[in-house]
mmCIF file of C-alpha atoms and ligand atoms in Angstrom:
data_model
loop_
_atom_site.group_PDB
_atom_site.id
_atom_site.type_symbol
_atom_site.label_atom_id
_atom_site.label_comp_id
_atom_site.label_asym_id
_atom_site.label_seq_id
_atom_site.Cartn_x
_atom_site.Cartn_y
_atom_site.Cartn_z
ATOM 1 C CA MET A 1 144.324 170.027 140.315
ATOM 2 C CA ASN A 2 144.939 166.783 138.484
ATOM 3 C CA ILE A 3 144.155 164.111 141.035
ATOM 4 C CA GLN A 4 144.903 160.510 140.088
ATOM 5 C CA MET A 5 144.435 157.162 141.813
ATOM 6 C CA VAL A 6 148.158 156.571 141.205
ATOM 7 C CA ASP A 7 150.574 159.211 139.867
ATOM 8 C CA LEU A 8 153.163 157.180 137.971
ATOM 9 C CA LYS A 9 154.347 160.143 135.942
ATOM 10 C CA GLY A 10 155.036 162.337 138.968
ATOM 11 C CA GLN A 11 156.945 159.501 140.589
ATOM 12 C CA TYR A 12 158.985 158.870 137.424
ATOM 13 C CA LYS A 13 159.944 162.553 137.056
ATOM 14 C CA LYS A 14 161.743 162.480 140.411
ATOM 15 C CA ILE A 15 163.961 159.545 139.449
ATOM 16 C CA LYS A 16 164.011 160.114 135.676
ATOM 17 C CA SER A 17 167.763 160.471 135.235
ATOM 18 C CA GLU A 18 168.525 157.263 137.150
ATOM 19 C CA ILE A 19 165.806 155.268 135.409
ATOM 20 C CA ASP A 20 166.659 156.562 131.937
ATOM 21 C CA SER A 21 170.325 155.792 132.341
ATOM 22 C CA GLU A 22 169.683 152.247 133.636
ATOM 23 C CA MET A 23 167.227 151.541 130.812
ATOM 24 C CA GLN A 24 169.676 152.890 128.240
ATOM 25 C CA LYS A 25 172.398 150.594 129.586
ATOM 26 C CA VAL A 26 170.162 147.573 129.022
ATOM 27 C CA ILE A 27 169.321 148.720 125.514
ATOM 28 C CA ASP A 28 173.001 149.293 124.725
ATOM 29 C CA SER A 29 173.838 145.820 126.009
ATOM 30 C CA THR A 30 170.891 144.249 124.084
ATOM 31 C CA ALA A 31 170.696 141.663 126.907
ATOM 32 C CA PHE A 32 166.916 142.041 126.980
ATOM 33 C CA ILE A 33 166.243 138.563 128.335
ATOM 34 C CA LYS A 34 168.179 137.157 131.323
ATOM 35 C CA GLY A 35 170.595 140.090 131.381
ATOM 36 C CA PRO A 36 172.794 140.494 134.471
ATOM 37 C CA LYS A 37 170.401 143.079 135.962
ATOM 38 C CA VAL A 38 167.791 140.390 136.559
ATOM 39 C CA GLU A 39 170.065 138.493 138.945
ATOM 40 C CA GLU A 40 171.364 141.727 140.471
ATOM 41 C CA PHE A 41 167.835 142.882 141.251
ATOM 42 C CA ALA A 42 166.927 139.443 142.648
ATOM 43 C CA GLN A 43 169.946 139.645 144.964
ATOM 44 C CA ASN A 44 169.059 143.148 146.133
ATOM 45 C CA LEU A 45 165.436 142.179 146.696
ATOM 46 C CA SER A 46 166.614 139.130 148.629
ATOM 47 C CA LYS A 47 168.658 141.420 150.875
ATOM 48 C CA TYR A 48 165.659 143.715 151.283
ATOM 49 C CA THR A 49 163.469 140.824 152.440
ATOM 50 C CA GLY A 50 166.063 139.752 155.006
ATOM 51 C CA GLY A 51 167.476 136.828 153.085
ATOM 52 C CA SER A 52 164.648 134.968 151.320
ATOM 53 C CA ASN A 53 165.546 133.311 148.022
ATOM 54 C CA VAL A 54 164.068 135.520 145.299
ATOM 55 C CA VAL A 55 162.857 133.987 142.043
ATOM 56 C CA THR A 56 161.678 136.560 139.513
ATOM 57 C CA CYS A 57 158.985 135.855 136.931
ATOM 58 C CA ALA A 58 156.668 137.552 134.444
ATOM 59 C CA ASN A 59 153.857 138.740 136.736
ATOM 60 C CA GLY A 60 152.175 138.191 140.087
ATOM 61 C CA THR A 61 149.649 135.732 138.712
ATOM 62 C CA ASP A 62 152.434 133.522 137.343
ATOM 63 C CA ALA A 63 154.201 133.751 140.697
ATOM 64 C CA LEU A 64 151.132 132.216 142.380
ATOM 65 C CA GLN A 65 150.840 129.551 139.689
ATOM 66 C CA ILE A 66 154.523 128.580 139.821
ATOM 67 C CA ALA A 67 154.344 128.424 143.628
ATOM 68 C CA LEU A 68 151.415 125.990 143.490
ATOM 69 C CA MET A 69 153.160 123.920 140.801
ATOM 70 C CA ALA A 70 156.367 123.735 142.843
ATOM 71 C CA LEU A 71 154.490 122.383 145.854
ATOM 72 C CA GLU A 72 153.248 119.505 143.658
ATOM 73 C CA LEU A 73 149.590 119.769 144.528
ATOM 74 C CA GLU A 74 147.401 117.228 142.736
ATOM 75 C CA PRO A 75 144.156 117.897 140.874
ATOM 76 C CA GLY A 76 141.293 117.850 143.384
ATOM 77 C CA ASP A 77 143.462 119.016 146.283
ATOM 78 C CA GLU A 78 141.821 121.804 148.240
ATOM 79 C CA VAL A 79 143.376 125.221 148.669
ATOM 80 C CA ILE A 80 142.005 127.702 151.184
ATOM 81 C CA LEU A 81 141.862 131.403 150.280
ATOM 82 C CA PRO A 82 139.877 134.529 151.175
ATOM 83 C CA VAL A 83 136.797 135.183 149.036
ATOM 84 C CA HIS A 84 137.513 138.933 149.153
ATOM 85 C CA THR A 85 140.584 139.205 146.887
ATOM 86 C CA TYR A 86 141.663 139.900 143.344
ATOM 87 C CA VAL A 87 140.615 137.138 140.942
ATOM 88 C CA ALA A 88 144.203 136.009 140.260
ATOM 89 C CA THR A 89 144.422 134.288 143.643
ATOM 90 C CA ALA A 90 141.501 131.990 142.828
ATOM 91 C CA GLU A 91 142.220 131.765 139.113
ATOM 92 C CA VAL A 92 145.527 129.909 139.328
ATOM 93 C CA ILE A 93 144.069 127.448 141.830
ATOM 94 C CA ALA A 94 141.203 126.621 139.477
ATOM 95 C CA LEU A 95 143.501 126.593 136.434
ATOM 96 C CA LEU A 96 145.608 123.831 138.000
ATOM 97 C CA ARG A 97 142.409 121.844 138.667
ATOM 98 C CA LEU A 98 142.761 122.385 142.398
ATOM 99 C CA GLU A 99 139.680 123.180 144.446
ATOM 100 C CA PRO A 100 139.431 126.778 145.736
ATOM 101 C CA ILE A 101 137.882 126.798 149.221
ATOM 102 C CA PHE A 102 136.661 130.288 150.036
ATOM 103 C CA ILE A 103 136.721 131.835 153.520
ATOM 104 C CA ASP A 104 135.091 135.114 154.537
ATOM 105 C CA VAL A 105 137.216 138.043 155.705
ATOM 106 C CA HIS A 106 137.653 139.874 158.995
ATOM 107 C CA PRO A 107 135.159 142.776 159.208
ATOM 108 C CA LYS A 108 137.781 145.263 160.428
ATOM 109 C CA TYR A 109 140.908 144.286 158.522
ATOM 110 C CA PHE A 110 139.423 142.818 155.291
ATOM 111 C CA THR A 111 141.903 139.916 155.323
ATOM 112 C CA ILE A 112 141.050 136.213 155.676
ATOM 113 C CA ASP A 113 139.143 135.511 158.909
ATOM 114 C CA VAL A 114 141.476 133.000 160.540
ATOM 115 C CA SER A 115 138.788 131.891 163.002
ATOM 116 C CA GLN A 116 136.828 130.365 160.090
ATOM 117 C CA ILE A 117 139.649 128.355 158.512
ATOM 118 C CA GLU A 118 139.751 125.177 160.596
ATOM 119 C CA GLU A 119 136.109 124.252 160.024
ATOM 120 C CA LYS A 120 136.833 124.158 156.274
ATOM 121 C CA ILE A 121 139.852 121.874 156.492
ATOM 122 C CA THR A 122 139.313 118.345 155.116
ATOM 123 C CA PRO A 123 141.707 115.445 154.372
ATOM 124 C CA LYS A 124 142.063 116.944 150.871
ATOM 125 C CA THR A 125 143.217 120.360 152.093
ATOM 126 C CA LYS A 126 146.842 120.953 151.114
ATOM 127 C CA ALA A 127 147.503 124.682 151.281
ATOM 128 C CA ILE A 128 146.378 128.075 152.529
ATOM 129 C CA VAL A 129 146.843 131.219 150.448
ATOM 130 C CA PRO A 130 146.505 134.228 152.771
ATOM 131 C CA VAL A 131 146.279 137.544 150.899
ATOM 132 C CA HIS A 132 147.769 140.646 152.536
ATOM 133 C CA LEU A 133 144.987 142.767 151.122
ATOM 134 C CA TYR A 134 145.196 146.543 150.600
ATOM 135 C CA GLY A 135 148.673 146.596 152.204
ATOM 136 C CA GLN A 136 148.403 145.031 155.648
ATOM 137 C CA CYS A 137 149.387 141.576 156.836
ATOM 138 C CA VAL A 138 147.077 138.713 157.592
ATOM 139 C CA ASP A 139 147.320 137.315 161.129
ATOM 140 C CA MET A 140 150.241 135.109 160.059
ATOM 141 C CA GLU A 141 150.953 133.750 163.513
ATOM 142 C CA SER A 142 147.536 132.059 163.543
ATOM 143 C CA ILE A 143 147.900 130.965 159.915
ATOM 144 C CA MET A 144 151.251 129.297 160.599
ATOM 145 C CA LYS A 145 149.869 127.589 163.700
ATOM 146 C CA ILE A 146 146.943 126.141 161.731
ATOM 147 C CA ALA A 147 149.225 125.154 158.855
ATOM 148 C CA LYS A 148 151.609 123.345 161.155
ATOM 149 C CA GLN A 149 148.833 121.521 162.964
ATOM 150 C CA HIS A 150 147.215 120.307 159.725
ATOM 151 C CA ASN A 151 150.392 119.910 157.682
ATOM 152 C CA LEU A 152 149.465 122.533 155.071
ATOM 153 C CA PHE A 153 151.638 124.647 152.805
ATOM 154 C CA VAL A 154 151.349 128.432 153.071
ATOM 155 C CA ILE A 155 151.637 130.686 150.026
ATOM 156 C CA GLU A 156 151.351 134.373 150.901
ATOM 157 C CA ASP A 157 149.910 136.578 148.169
ATOM 158 C CA THR A 158 151.946 139.718 148.825
ATOM 159 C CA ALA A 159 151.035 141.580 145.623
ATOM 160 C CA GLN A 160 149.556 144.470 147.626
ATOM 161 C CA ALA A 161 151.810 144.489 150.684
ATOM 162 C CA ILE A 162 155.478 144.374 149.731
ATOM 163 C CA GLY A 163 157.439 146.048 152.531
ATOM 164 C CA ALA A 164 154.799 145.559 155.247
ATOM 165 C CA TYR A 165 155.886 143.911 158.500
ATOM 166 C CA PHE A 166 154.257 141.330 160.721
ATOM 167 C CA THR A 167 155.029 141.294 164.454
ATOM 168 C CA PHE A 168 154.834 137.967 166.274
ATOM 169 C CA ALA A 169 153.698 137.612 169.898
ATOM 170 C CA ASP A 170 157.344 137.305 171.015
ATOM 171 C CA GLY A 171 158.087 140.695 169.440
ATOM 172 C CA SER A 172 160.040 139.357 166.450
ATOM 173 C CA LYS A 173 159.182 140.844 163.065
ATOM 174 C CA LYS A 174 159.114 139.426 159.553
ATOM 175 C CA GLN A 175 158.335 140.987 156.235
ATOM 176 C CA ALA A 176 155.091 140.127 154.435
ATOM 177 C CA GLY A 177 155.774 137.262 152.052
ATOM 178 C CA THR A 178 158.679 135.799 154.021
ATOM 179 C CA ILE A 179 156.727 133.891 156.666
ATOM 180 C CA GLY A 180 155.053 131.048 154.732
ATOM 181 C CA ASP A 181 156.710 128.520 152.407
ATOM 182 C CA ILE A 182 156.476 130.895 149.455
ATOM 183 C CA GLY A 183 155.470 134.548 149.183
ATOM 184 C CA THR A 184 154.414 135.889 145.801
ATOM 185 C CA THR A 185 154.378 139.450 144.601
ATOM 186 C CA SER A 186 153.561 141.571 141.562
ATOM 187 C CA PHE A 187 155.414 144.493 140.001
ATOM 188 C CA PHE A 188 152.382 145.686 138.018
ATOM 189 C CA PRO A 189 152.931 149.454 137.514
ATOM 190 C CA SER A 190 150.416 150.572 140.147
ATOM 191 C CA LYS A 191 151.636 148.165 142.836
ATOM 192 C CA ASN A 192 153.765 149.605 145.677
ATOM 193 C CA LEU A 193 156.929 148.440 143.903
ATOM 194 C CA GLY A 194 155.857 148.737 140.280
ATOM 195 C CA CYS A 195 157.832 148.432 137.064
ATOM 196 C CA TYR A 196 156.972 149.901 133.645
ATOM 197 C CA GLY A 197 155.189 146.826 132.371
ATOM 198 C CA ASP A 198 154.575 143.424 133.936
ATOM 199 C CA GLY A 199 156.724 141.640 136.475
ATOM 200 C CA GLY A 200 156.534 139.368 139.505
ATOM 201 C CA ALA A 201 158.569 137.433 142.028
ATOM 202 C CA MET A 202 158.513 134.676 144.629
ATOM 203 C CA PHE A 203 160.143 134.791 148.053
ATOM 204 C CA VAL A 204 161.078 131.227 148.891
ATOM 205 C CA GLN A 205 162.373 130.085 152.259
ATOM 206 C CA ASP A 206 163.713 126.631 151.359
ATOM 207 C CA ASN A 207 166.714 126.554 148.982
ATOM 208 C CA GLU A 208 165.632 123.394 147.144
ATOM 209 C CA LEU A 209 162.107 124.709 146.722
ATOM 210 C CA ALA A 210 163.543 127.954 145.338
ATOM 211 C CA LYS A 211 165.526 125.989 142.744
ATOM 212 C CA LYS A 212 162.358 124.192 141.752
ATOM 213 C CA CYS A 213 160.432 127.467 141.356
ATOM 214 C CA GLN A 214 163.299 128.760 139.215
ATOM 215 C CA MET A 215 163.186 125.637 137.046
ATOM 216 C CA ILE A 216 159.425 125.779 136.603
ATOM 217 C CA ALA A 217 159.612 129.431 135.550
ATOM 218 C CA ASN A 218 162.181 128.368 132.956
ATOM 219 C CA HIS A 219 160.478 125.498 131.078
ATOM 220 C CA GLY A 220 161.321 122.989 133.804
ATOM 221 C CA GLN A 221 165.035 123.083 133.016
ATOM 222 C CA SER A 222 168.120 123.906 135.019
ATOM 223 C CA VAL A 223 170.418 122.834 132.182
ATOM 224 C CA LYS A 224 169.427 124.230 128.787
ATOM 225 C CA TYR A 225 167.362 121.779 126.702
ATOM 226 C CA HIS A 226 167.136 119.263 129.573
ATOM 227 C CA HIS A 227 163.578 119.412 130.877
ATOM 228 C CA ASP A 228 163.203 117.524 134.154
ATOM 229 C CA ILE A 229 159.766 118.780 135.127
ATOM 230 C CA ILE A 230 156.864 120.467 133.355
ATOM 231 C CA GLY A 231 157.280 124.197 133.593
ATOM 232 C CA CYS A 232 156.236 127.360 131.850
ATOM 233 C CA ASN A 233 157.849 130.430 130.341
ATOM 234 C CA SER A 234 157.748 133.212 132.877
ATOM 235 C CA ARG A 235 160.550 135.769 132.886
ATOM 236 C CA LEU A 236 161.165 139.239 134.240
ATOM 237 C CA ASP A 237 162.563 141.370 131.368
ATOM 238 C CA THR A 238 165.987 142.889 131.956
ATOM 239 C CA ILE A 239 164.640 146.411 131.373
ATOM 240 C CA GLN A 240 161.989 145.855 134.052
ATOM 241 C CA ALA A 241 164.617 144.471 136.433
ATOM 242 C CA ALA A 242 166.782 147.558 135.842
ATOM 243 C CA ILE A 243 163.820 149.834 136.637
ATOM 244 C CA LEU A 244 162.907 147.818 139.723
ATOM 245 C CA ASP A 245 166.483 147.849 140.970
ATOM 246 C CA VAL A 246 166.355 151.667 140.987
ATOM 247 C CA LYS A 247 162.902 151.813 142.571
ATOM 248 C CA LEU A 248 163.701 149.237 145.273
ATOM 249 C CA LYS A 249 166.046 151.804 146.858
ATOM 250 C CA TYR A 250 163.050 154.094 147.307
ATOM 251 C CA LEU A 251 160.529 151.478 148.443
ATOM 252 C CA ASP A 252 160.678 152.296 152.159
ATOM 253 C CA GLN A 253 160.411 155.994 151.343
ATOM 254 C CA TYR A 254 157.400 155.221 149.118
ATOM 255 C CA SER A 255 155.754 153.217 151.912
ATOM 256 C CA LYS A 256 156.339 156.123 154.295
ATOM 257 C CA ALA A 257 154.740 158.582 151.845
ATOM 258 C CA ARG A 258 151.671 156.351 151.591
ATOM 259 C CA GLN A 259 151.521 156.014 155.388
ATOM 260 C CA ASN A 260 151.747 159.778 155.805
ATOM 261 C CA ALA A 261 148.953 160.273 153.282
ATOM 262 C CA ALA A 262 146.837 157.738 155.187
ATOM 263 C CA THR A 263 147.402 159.634 158.440
ATOM 264 C CA VAL A 264 146.245 162.856 156.767
ATOM 265 C CA TYR A 265 143.088 161.126 155.493
ATOM 266 C CA ASP A 266 142.457 159.563 158.927
ATOM 267 C CA GLU A 267 142.516 163.013 160.504
ATOM 268 C CA LEU A 268 140.478 164.774 157.838
ATOM 269 C CA LEU A 269 137.814 162.062 157.659
ATOM 270 C CA GLY A 270 137.740 161.283 161.372
ATOM 271 C CA ASP A 271 134.658 163.344 162.201
ATOM 272 C CA ILE A 272 132.426 161.926 159.451
ATOM 273 C CA LYS A 273 130.232 159.410 161.201
ATOM 274 C CA GLU A 274 128.910 157.842 157.961
ATOM 275 C CA ILE A 275 132.403 156.734 156.957
ATOM 276 C CA LYS A 276 134.745 154.196 158.520
ATOM 277 C CA THR A 277 138.435 154.749 157.867
ATOM 278 C CA PRO A 278 140.837 151.773 157.630
ATOM 279 C CA GLU A 279 141.878 150.032 160.833
ATOM 280 C CA VAL A 280 145.340 148.618 161.301
ATOM 281 C CA ALA A 281 145.826 145.427 163.305
ATOM 282 C CA ALA A 282 148.327 145.595 166.166
ATOM 283 C CA TYR A 283 150.340 142.757 164.582
ATOM 284 C CA SER A 284 150.940 144.514 161.260
ATOM 285 C CA THR A 285 152.197 147.665 159.642
ATOM 286 C CA HIS A 286 150.138 148.949 156.717
ATOM 287 C CA VAL A 287 151.717 150.074 153.434
ATOM 288 C CA TYR A 288 148.412 151.365 152.025
ATOM 289 C CA HIS A 289 148.366 149.906 148.563
ATOM 290 C CA GLN A 290 144.783 151.063 148.934
ATOM 291 C CA TYR A 291 143.115 153.467 151.338
ATOM 292 C CA THR A 292 139.713 151.863 151.574
ATOM 293 C CA LEU A 293 136.684 153.322 153.332
ATOM 294 C CA ILE A 294 133.505 151.570 154.383
ATOM 295 C CA LEU A 295 130.500 153.791 153.769
ATOM 296 C CA ASN A 296 127.410 153.288 155.859
ATOM 297 C CA ASP A 297 124.156 152.421 154.129
ATOM 298 C CA SER A 298 122.792 155.957 154.297
ATOM 299 C CA ILE A 299 125.271 156.844 151.538
ATOM 300 C CA ASP A 300 124.488 156.088 147.898
ATOM 301 C CA ARG A 301 127.930 154.944 146.766
ATOM 302 C CA ASN A 302 127.163 155.388 143.063
ATOM 303 C CA GLU A 303 125.996 158.947 143.574
ATOM 304 C CA MET A 304 128.996 159.743 145.732
ATOM 305 C CA GLN A 305 131.420 158.336 143.155
ATOM 306 C CA THR A 306 129.715 160.314 140.396
ATOM 307 C CA PHE A 307 129.832 163.523 142.445
ATOM 308 C CA LEU A 308 133.542 163.021 143.162
ATOM 309 C CA LYS A 309 134.231 162.249 139.506
ATOM 310 C CA GLU A 310 132.459 165.456 138.416
ATOM 311 C CA ASN A 311 134.866 167.267 140.713
ATOM 312 C CA GLY A 312 137.904 165.589 139.192
ATOM 313 C CA ILE A 313 138.353 163.009 141.956
ATOM 314 C CA PRO A 314 138.751 159.376 140.944
ATOM 315 C CA SER A 315 137.790 156.532 143.299
ATOM 316 C CA MET A 316 137.639 152.762 142.907
ATOM 317 C CA ILE A 317 135.750 149.758 144.232
ATOM 318 C CA TYR A 318 137.927 146.786 145.212
ATOM 319 C CA TYR A 319 136.023 144.519 144.560
ATOM 320 C CA PRO A 320 132.471 145.077 143.299
ATOM 321 C CA VAL A 321 131.549 141.392 142.755
ATOM 322 C CA PRO A 322 132.657 138.778 145.313
ATOM 323 C CA LEU A 323 134.389 135.734 143.807
ATOM 324 C CA HIS A 324 131.616 133.301 144.795
ATOM 325 C CA HIS A 325 129.188 135.399 142.739
ATOM 326 C CA GLN A 326 131.438 135.459 139.657
ATOM 327 C CA LYS A 327 130.201 133.301 136.799
ATOM 328 C CA ALA A 328 133.544 131.479 136.523
ATOM 329 C CA TYR A 329 133.788 130.674 140.245
ATOM 330 C CA ARG A 330 130.203 130.031 141.299
ATOM 331 C CA THR A 331 129.717 126.673 142.931
ATOM 332 C CA ASP A 332 126.612 124.679 143.770
ATOM 333 C CA LYS A 333 127.557 124.896 147.444
ATOM 334 C CA ASN A 334 125.244 127.871 147.881
ATOM 335 C CA GLU A 335 127.644 129.446 150.348
ATOM 336 C CA SER A 336 127.248 132.911 151.753
ATOM 337 C CA PHE A 337 130.011 135.183 152.971
ATOM 338 C CA PRO A 338 128.251 138.067 154.699
ATOM 339 C CA VAL A 339 131.292 140.277 155.380
ATOM 340 C CA THR A 340 132.569 140.059 151.808
ATOM 341 C CA GLU A 341 129.081 140.601 150.400
ATOM 342 C CA LYS A 342 128.731 143.698 152.569
ATOM 343 C CA LEU A 343 132.171 145.008 151.588
ATOM 344 C CA SER A 344 131.390 144.649 147.895
ATOM 345 C CA LYS A 345 128.478 147.057 148.412
ATOM 346 C CA TYR A 346 130.066 149.555 150.791
ATOM 347 C CA VAL A 347 133.818 149.860 150.140
ATOM 348 C CA LEU A 348 135.330 152.823 148.358
ATOM 349 C CA SER A 349 139.054 153.367 147.780
ATOM 350 C CA LEU A 350 140.365 156.932 147.600
ATOM 351 C CA PRO A 351 143.427 158.077 145.645
ATOM 352 C CA ILE A 352 146.623 157.155 147.475
ATOM 353 C CA HIS A 353 150.131 157.209 146.053
ATOM 354 C CA THR A 354 153.639 158.472 146.684
ATOM 355 C CA GLU A 355 153.049 161.913 145.162
ATOM 356 C CA LEU A 356 149.696 162.783 146.770
ATOM 357 C CA THR A 357 149.773 166.217 148.434
ATOM 358 C CA SER A 358 147.885 167.244 151.555
ATOM 359 C CA ALA A 359 146.284 170.047 149.483
ATOM 360 C CA GLU A 360 144.858 167.391 147.166
ATOM 361 C CA GLN A 361 143.670 165.387 150.151
ATOM 362 C CA GLU A 362 142.021 168.434 151.708
ATOM 363 C CA PHE A 363 140.222 169.047 148.431
ATOM 364 C CA ILE A 364 139.102 165.408 148.198
ATOM 365 C CA VAL A 365 137.741 165.426 151.743
ATOM 366 C CA SER A 366 136.086 168.838 151.291
ATOM 367 C CA LYS A 367 134.162 167.372 148.326
ATOM 368 C CA ILE A 368 133.200 164.277 150.323
ATOM 369 C CA LYS A 369 131.910 166.588 153.071
ATOM 370 C CA GLU A 370 130.080 168.733 150.536
ATOM 371 C CA PHE A 371 128.376 165.605 149.158
ATOM 372 C CA LEU A 372 127.375 164.501 152.664
ATOM 373 C CA LYS A 373 126.176 168.056 153.462
ATOM 374 C CA TYR A 374 128.625 168.562 156.326
HETATM 375 C C1 PLP B 1 147.822 142.467 141.373
HETATM 376 C C2 PLP B 1 147.494 141.239 142.130
HETATM 377 C C3 PLP B 1 147.806 139.956 141.652
HETATM 378 C C4 PLP B 1 148.296 139.683 140.268
HETATM 379 O O1 PLP B 1 149.399 140.368 139.837
HETATM 380 P P1 PLP B 1 149.682 140.535 138.264
HETATM 381 O O2 PLP B 1 151.096 140.984 138.225
HETATM 382 O O3 PLP B 1 148.732 141.547 137.749
HETATM 383 O O4 PLP B 1 149.511 139.209 137.625
HETATM 384 C C5 PLP B 1 147.543 138.867 142.463
HETATM 385 N N1 PLP B 1 146.993 139.025 143.672
HETATM 386 C C6 PLP B 1 146.643 140.222 144.163
HETATM 387 C C7 PLP B 1 146.028 140.321 145.516
HETATM 388 C C8 PLP B 1 146.872 141.377 143.402
HETATM 389 O O5 PLP B 1 146.506 142.584 143.884
#
């Protein structure tokens, strides 16, 4: 058995002829930058999201940065985000000389704890960046209520949850990333919709704001060599767009495969009392970018990871050091975030991807049970 965290090769093999032919077409056309496929993919992705404007860019980190730039936040403005997230979310805030304001996460769902947001809002607060971590939506209904009340922008970091759905109290549903002012996503190869290099996009609700994001991604110009605002250079390559346009057709199928794998894990791991399997909030679907366990403190996580590794089973820790303990993001506020601190010690993500077989999962769980002497 060759178990991987993500099996990109296995996934490619199944769509090889389509991908190869689309890539070859781009090479034959030599339209490597801003080729027609970029716009075509943006249109198809827009359709997929139910009509959001889609602005493509070079990666998910740029998408967050361009979103913040487009909203014209000023240095010193405060931006609220979860402390349990990938560094990119905080990085772009700090890079633009905005003030990241960390909030702890919900102990069951690992996403920003909405009940702790309002106490951190000050006159300088301008935006909230909820992160749909591991593949399930933040409680967006509460986020939007708070944002409206305090006149804040909402930028959804959807890098891990493309294709997940949020259900509002009235029963209506919206896709992750299409609820706030701007949703940002990443096409990093291992993401749920991954290309064969770097890529990213923004889902923008307002047409004018979408134009502005587009301009910023393109050196602040809408007419060549006429630079109206300060921008950057952030483009999705045509080859990546061609690959993504093929893979987008399979995205729902890919989400389903991940959900099925999660169900198999849930069943196989259900009787191990030292391990907590992921919980899904009633308001969200889960697209399982990660399948993340919480181990109880009787388990030595290091030893368990080593044992699994010796048996050919990879596992990962997302994330081992909370942002407020990172050298670059430490503040003198001396804050503590008990849930995030606990998660950094006890989480463990198991392999999950579109090609994972139940035989592989049975093997993985049998080794976990062997380690725990079940
Ligand atoms: C992957 C990721 C990003 C950054 O995406 P890149 O394309 O690697 O720049 C941002 N936020 C979260 C939560 C991510 O998982």
